[in-house]
mmCIF file of C-alpha atoms in Angstrom:
data_model
loop_
_atom_site.group_PDB
_atom_site.id
_atom_site.type_symbol
_atom_site.label_atom_id
_atom_site.label_comp_id
_atom_site.label_asym_id
_atom_site.label_seq_id
_atom_site.Cartn_x
_atom_site.Cartn_y
_atom_site.Cartn_z
ATOM 1 C CA UNK D 1 -27.480 -19.982 -0.373
ATOM 2 C CA UNK D 2 -26.860 -18.777 -3.906
ATOM 3 C CA UNK D 3 -28.736 -15.557 -3.137
ATOM 4 C CA UNK D 4 -26.515 -14.970 -0.091
ATOM 5 C CA UNK D 5 -23.321 -15.558 -2.112
ATOM 6 C CA UNK D 6 -24.472 -13.100 -4.775
ATOM 7 C CA UNK D 7 -25.185 -10.407 -2.168
ATOM 8 C CA UNK D 8 -22.763 -7.478 -2.076
ATOM 9 C CA UNK D 9 -23.656 -6.896 1.580
ATOM 10 C CA UNK D 10 -22.572 -10.421 2.526
ATOM 11 C CA UNK D 11 -19.135 -10.036 0.970
ATOM 12 C CA UNK D 12 -18.703 -6.579 2.430
ATOM 13 C CA UNK D 13 -19.445 -7.756 5.970
ATOM 14 C CA UNK D 14 -17.290 -10.873 5.440
ATOM 15 C CA UNK D 15 -14.360 -8.669 4.401
ATOM 16 C CA UNK D 16 -14.809 -6.463 7.455
ATOM 17 C CA UNK D 17 -15.111 -9.476 9.779
ATOM 18 C CA UNK D 18 -11.998 -11.091 8.353
ATOM 19 C CA UNK D 19 -10.045 -7.848 8.733
ATOM 20 C CA UNK D 20 -11.277 -7.448 12.329
ATOM 21 C CA UNK D 21 -10.116 -10.981 13.009
ATOM 22 C CA UNK D 22 -6.705 -10.076 11.560
ATOM 23 C CA UNK D 23 -6.513 -7.040 13.854
ATOM 24 C CA UNK D 24 -7.316 -9.223 16.911
ATOM 25 C CA UNK D 25 -4.673 -11.776 15.910
ATOM 26 C CA UNK D 26 -2.055 -9.069 15.447
ATOM 27 C CA UNK D 27 -2.876 -7.512 18.826
ATOM 28 C CA UNK D 28 -2.619 -10.878 20.587
ATOM 29 C CA UNK D 29 0.512 -12.144 18.879
ATOM 30 C CA UNK D 30 2.293 -8.846 18.179
ATOM 31 C CA UNK D 31 3.708 -10.529 15.063
ATOM 32 C CA UNK D 32 4.101 -8.487 11.871
ATOM 33 C CA UNK D 33 3.238 -11.679 9.999
ATOM 34 C CA UNK D 34 -0.301 -11.353 11.280
ATOM 35 C CA UNK D 35 -0.973 -8.406 9.053
ATOM 36 C CA UNK D 36 -4.749 -7.756 9.031
ATOM 37 C CA UNK D 37 -4.884 -7.075 5.319
ATOM 38 C CA UNK D 38 -2.959 -10.262 4.555
ATOM 39 C CA UNK D 39 -5.194 -12.376 6.798
ATOM 40 C CA UNK D 40 -8.361 -10.833 5.377
ATOM 41 C CA UNK D 41 -7.172 -11.379 1.792
ATOM 42 C CA UNK D 42 -6.342 -15.033 2.417
ATOM 43 C CA UNK D 43 -9.575 -15.807 4.248
ATOM 44 C CA UNK D 44 -11.813 -14.051 1.736
ATOM 45 C CA UNK D 45 -9.899 -15.676 -1.104
ATOM 46 C CA UNK D 46 -10.437 -19.141 0.447
ATOM 47 C CA UNK D 47 -14.180 -18.485 0.731
ATOM 48 C CA UNK D 48 -14.369 -17.235 -2.856
ATOM 49 C CA UNK D 49 -12.585 -20.285 -4.209
ATOM 50 C CA UNK D 50 -14.433 -22.695 -1.934
ATOM 51 C CA UNK D 51 -17.856 -21.392 -2.992
ATOM 52 C CA UNK D 52 -16.934 -20.958 -6.644
ATOM 53 C CA UNK D 53 -17.919 -17.304 -6.520
ATOM 54 C CA UNK D 54 -16.712 -15.103 -9.419
ATOM 55 C CA UNK D 55 -14.443 -12.219 -8.494
ATOM 56 C CA UNK D 56 -16.809 -9.834 -10.326
ATOM 57 C CA UNK D 57 -19.479 -10.666 -7.727
ATOM 58 C CA UNK D 58 -17.114 -9.852 -4.885
ATOM 59 C CA UNK D 59 -15.870 -6.713 -6.593
ATOM 60 C CA UNK D 60 -19.291 -5.135 -6.359
ATOM 61 C CA UNK D 61 -19.076 -5.265 -2.561
ATOM 62 C CA UNK D 62 -15.864 -3.225 -2.616
ATOM 63 C CA UNK D 63 -17.614 -0.030 -3.670
ATOM 64 C CA UNK D 64 -18.654 0.997 -0.163
ATOM 65 C CA UNK D 65 -15.356 -0.070 1.371
ATOM 66 C CA UNK D 66 -13.444 1.936 -1.259
ATOM 67 C CA UNK D 67 -15.571 4.963 -0.357
ATOM 68 C CA UNK D 68 -13.857 5.083 3.048
ATOM 69 C CA UNK D 69 -10.351 5.059 1.566
ATOM 70 C CA UNK D 70 -10.407 8.815 1.084
ATOM 71 C CA UNK D 71 -11.392 9.800 4.645
ATOM 72 C CA UNK D 72 -9.008 7.176 6.028
ATOM 73 C CA UNK D 73 -6.162 8.710 4.009
ATOM 74 C CA UNK D 74 -7.160 12.232 5.110
ATOM 75 C CA UNK D 75 -7.069 11.034 8.744
ATOM 76 C CA UNK D 76 -3.334 10.487 8.336
ATOM 77 C CA UNK D 77 -3.023 14.276 8.472
ATOM 78 C CA UNK D 78 -3.705 14.179 12.245
ATOM 79 C CA UNK D 79 -0.327 12.687 13.285
ATOM 80 C CA UNK D 80 1.384 14.920 10.692
ATOM 81 C CA UNK D 81 -0.181 18.023 12.278
ATOM 82 C CA UNK D 82 0.938 16.851 15.723
ATOM 83 C CA UNK D 83 4.511 16.547 14.470
ATOM 84 C CA UNK D 84 4.780 19.749 12.451
ATOM 85 C CA UNK D 85 7.850 20.810 14.390
ATOM 86 C CA UNK D 86 9.650 17.595 13.390
ATOM 87 C CA UNK D 87 8.506 18.045 9.792
ATOM 88 C CA UNK D 88 9.843 21.588 9.568
ATOM 89 C CA UNK D 89 13.186 20.482 10.923
ATOM 90 C CA UNK D 90 13.406 17.553 8.492
ATOM 91 C CA UNK D 91 11.759 19.004 5.388
ATOM 92 C CA UNK D 92 14.791 18.729 3.076
ATOM 93 C CA UNK D 93 15.703 15.143 4.114
ATOM 94 C CA UNK D 94 12.042 14.163 3.650
ATOM 95 C CA UNK D 95 11.918 15.529 0.113
ATOM 96 C CA UNK D 96 15.307 14.081 -0.815
ATOM 97 C CA UNK D 97 14.512 10.688 0.672
ATOM 98 C CA UNK D 98 11.132 10.458 -1.020
ATOM 99 C CA UNK D 99 12.660 11.480 -4.345
ATOM 100 C CA UNK D 100 15.463 8.906 -4.174
ATOM 101 C CA UNK D 101 13.060 6.208 -2.997
ATOM 102 C CA UNK D 102 10.663 6.944 -5.898
ATOM 103 C CA UNK D 103 13.458 6.875 -8.455
ATOM 104 C CA UNK D 104 14.905 3.626 -7.090
ATOM 105 C CA UNK D 105 11.468 1.984 -7.100
ATOM 106 C CA UNK D 106 10.804 2.905 -10.744
ATOM 107 C CA UNK D 107 14.298 2.051 -12.003
ATOM 108 C CA UNK D 108 14.348 -1.285 -10.164
ATOM 109 C CA UNK D 109 11.014 -2.330 -11.687
ATOM 110 C CA UNK D 110 12.214 -1.491 -15.191
ATOM 111 C CA UNK D 111 15.555 -3.215 -14.608
ATOM 112 C CA UNK D 112 14.116 -6.461 -13.186
ATOM 113 C CA UNK D 113 11.372 -6.520 -15.813
ATOM 114 C CA UNK D 114 14.033 -6.411 -18.541
ATOM 115 C CA UNK D 115 16.157 -8.987 -16.686
ATOM 116 C CA UNK D 116 13.336 -11.503 -16.333
ATOM 117 C CA UNK D 117 11.818 -10.829 -19.763
ATOM 118 C CA UNK D 118 8.476 -9.494 -18.568
ATOM 119 C CA UNK D 119 6.154 -7.984 -21.167
ATOM 120 C CA UNK D 120 6.027 -4.230 -21.660
ATOM 121 C CA UNK D 121 2.411 -4.173 -20.433
ATOM 122 C CA UNK D 122 3.367 -5.983 -17.206
ATOM 123 C CA UNK D 123 6.319 -3.667 -16.654
ATOM 124 C CA UNK D 124 4.167 -0.556 -17.094
ATOM 125 C CA UNK D 125 1.635 -2.024 -14.690
ATOM 126 C CA UNK D 126 4.319 -2.551 -12.022
ATOM 127 C CA UNK D 127 6.112 0.815 -12.307
ATOM 128 C CA UNK D 128 3.889 2.657 -9.778
ATOM 129 C CA UNK D 129 3.683 -0.253 -7.316
ATOM 130 C CA UNK D 130 5.065 1.715 -4.355
ATOM 131 C CA UNK D 131 2.523 4.567 -4.293
ATOM 132 C CA UNK D 132 -1.010 4.641 -2.959
ATOM 133 C CA UNK D 133 -3.638 2.860 -5.125
ATOM 134 C CA UNK D 134 -5.522 5.841 -6.656
ATOM 135 C CA UNK D 135 -2.284 7.400 -7.903
ATOM 136 C CA UNK D 136 -0.837 4.045 -8.974
ATOM 137 C CA UNK D 137 -3.908 3.099 -11.046
ATOM 138 C CA UNK D 138 -3.994 6.516 -12.730
ATOM 139 C CA UNK D 139 -0.315 6.279 -13.627
ATOM 140 C CA UNK D 140 -0.745 2.724 -14.877
ATOM 141 C CA UNK D 141 -3.584 3.812 -17.156
ATOM 142 C CA UNK D 142 -1.455 6.665 -18.469
ATOM 143 C CA UNK D 143 1.405 4.258 -19.252
ATOM 144 C CA UNK D 144 -0.880 1.723 -20.907
ATOM 145 C CA UNK D 145 -0.657 -0.824 -18.088
ATOM 146 C CA UNK D 146 -3.321 -3.065 -16.573
ATOM 147 C CA UNK D 147 -5.017 -1.451 -13.586
ATOM 148 C CA UNK D 148 -5.877 -4.824 -12.059
ATOM 149 C CA UNK D 149 -2.234 -5.916 -12.097
ATOM 150 C CA UNK D 150 -1.236 -2.560 -10.651
ATOM 151 C CA UNK D 151 -3.739 -2.804 -7.820
ATOM 152 C CA UNK D 152 -2.554 -6.294 -6.894
ATOM 153 C CA UNK D 153 1.108 -5.230 -6.988
ATOM 154 C CA UNK D 154 0.362 -2.192 -4.776
ATOM 155 C CA UNK D 155 -1.344 -4.367 -2.143
ATOM 156 C CA UNK D 156 1.418 -6.992 -2.323
ATOM 157 C CA UNK D 157 4.113 -4.350 -1.967
ATOM 158 C CA UNK D 158 2.363 -2.778 0.987
ATOM 159 C CA UNK D 159 1.896 -6.066 2.828
ATOM 160 C CA UNK D 160 5.485 -7.236 2.263
ATOM 161 C CA UNK D 161 6.790 -3.800 3.261
ATOM 162 C CA UNK D 162 4.689 -3.720 6.445
ATOM 163 C CA UNK D 163 5.929 -7.186 7.459
ATOM 164 C CA UNK D 164 9.617 -6.915 6.581
ATOM 165 C CA UNK D 165 10.658 -3.265 6.482
ATOM 166 C CA UNK D 166 10.815 -2.448 10.223
ATOM 167 C CA UNK D 167 13.078 -5.415 10.969
ATOM 168 C CA UNK D 168 15.092 -4.895 7.796
ATOM 169 C CA UNK D 169 15.702 -1.223 8.535
ATOM 170 C CA UNK D 170 16.740 -1.962 12.106
ATOM 171 C CA UNK D 171 19.179 -4.598 10.790
ATOM 172 C CA UNK D 172 20.704 -1.867 8.616
ATOM 173 C CA UNK D 173 21.104 0.379 11.659
ATOM 174 C CA UNK D 174 18.199 2.706 10.824
ATOM 175 C CA UNK D 175 16.687 3.573 14.211
ATOM 176 C CA UNK D 176 15.766 7.265 13.993
ATOM 177 C CA UNK D 177 11.945 7.662 13.955
ATOM 178 C CA UNK D 178 12.010 10.157 11.041
ATOM 179 C CA UNK D 179 14.172 7.890 8.882
ATOM 180 C CA UNK D 180 12.145 4.807 9.777
ATOM 181 C CA UNK D 181 8.794 6.432 8.969
ATOM 182 C CA UNK D 182 10.012 8.056 5.772
ATOM 183 C CA UNK D 183 11.441 4.762 4.490
ATOM 184 C CA UNK D 184 8.311 2.785 5.240
ATOM 185 C CA UNK D 185 5.905 5.342 3.775
ATOM 186 C CA UNK D 186 7.917 5.777 0.596
ATOM 187 C CA UNK D 187 8.270 2.068 -0.080
ATOM 188 C CA UNK D 188 5.005 0.645 1.311
ATOM 189 C CA UNK D 189 2.456 3.504 1.154
ATOM 190 C CA UNK D 190 -0.703 3.246 3.352
ATOM 191 C CA UNK D 191 -0.350 -0.415 4.338
ATOM 192 C CA UNK D 192 3.163 0.254 5.563
ATOM 193 C CA UNK D 193 2.001 3.402 7.308
ATOM 194 C CA UNK D 194 -0.469 1.408 9.401
ATOM 195 C CA UNK D 195 2.565 -0.529 10.660
ATOM 196 C CA UNK D 196 4.615 2.665 11.130
ATOM 197 C CA UNK D 197 1.884 4.110 13.352
ATOM 198 C CA UNK D 198 2.287 1.095 15.635
ATOM 199 C CA UNK D 199 6.008 1.863 15.965
ATOM 200 C CA UNK D 200 5.405 5.419 17.187
ATOM 201 C CA UNK D 201 3.682 8.712 16.491
ATOM 202 C CA UNK D 202 6.684 10.238 14.738
ATOM 203 C CA UNK D 203 7.142 7.160 12.548
ATOM 204 C CA UNK D 204 3.470 7.241 11.607
ATOM 205 C CA UNK D 205 3.507 10.974 10.859
ATOM 206 C CA UNK D 206 6.571 10.752 8.637
ATOM 207 C CA UNK D 207 5.226 7.670 6.875
ATOM 208 C CA UNK D 208 1.893 9.368 6.235
ATOM 209 C CA UNK D 209 3.662 12.381 4.849
ATOM 210 C CA UNK D 210 5.844 10.198 2.643
ATOM 211 C CA UNK D 211 2.736 8.696 1.012
ATOM 212 C CA UNK D 212 1.721 12.061 -0.415
ATOM 213 C CA UNK D 213 5.213 13.312 -1.251
ATOM 214 C CA UNK D 214 6.322 10.027 -2.882
ATOM 215 C CA UNK D 215 3.047 9.799 -4.787
ATOM 216 C CA UNK D 216 3.438 13.331 -6.171
ATOM 217 C CA UNK D 217 7.097 12.818 -7.040
ATOM 218 C CA UNK D 218 6.407 9.446 -8.691
ATOM 219 C CA UNK D 219 3.667 11.044 -10.809
ATOM 220 C CA UNK D 220 6.061 13.771 -11.935
ATOM 221 C CA UNK D 221 8.922 11.311 -12.622
ATOM 222 C CA UNK D 222 6.676 8.934 -14.566
ATOM 223 C CA UNK D 223 5.136 11.762 -16.559
ATOM 224 C CA UNK D 224 8.506 13.207 -17.530
ATOM 225 C CA UNK D 225 10.089 9.804 -18.196
ATOM 226 C CA UNK D 226 7.098 8.066 -19.803
ATOM 227 C CA UNK D 227 8.756 8.306 -23.211
ATOM 228 C CA UNK D 228 11.589 6.109 -21.939
ATOM 229 C CA UNK D 229 9.359 3.515 -20.261
ATOM 230 C CA UNK D 230 8.738 1.398 -23.338
#
């Protein structure tokens, strides 16, 4: 049993199985609360705690899964290509929306961190929470943050955004597919985009585009303003 629990292959297949279960539950219930990533995280976490397995052991199994993040992200270009006409017509609003969203995300993290007395290291780790993980971790390292805290905050932000944003935006009167997709992608990166794709092809395309645009803009804003994030 101990050999099985120390096997990277076991934890990799367990992660995939738990995620597949989450997908099935979401398809059957249609509830945003049944987010596959949330379900997989909870189930794998329960098994880790229940078996007393160190996180470092599980982390080794993530190498192969992480390998597929790049092609999965590149695949988001497909719906963008299909909606090039919409993109051309909405290019300025997309850039403006992503810029404003990135600034608000950064400023709100700094403001709330000061308000609740969080340490500077924690604040720097949380600053890039709304962009995709590779960019967020690189920015966190540049700012002197903790990459582990950053990765957790990115996942948490994405899950919460995927669950709450569609309903929240509709409650605010945001119904246009371009606006919906742009808002979700800017605030909740790839996890939110998976939810946006379920809402419609235009929402998914705009959300996928927002991941790259918001990531680039956040990197520029953080680089220019890094002297003030202290």
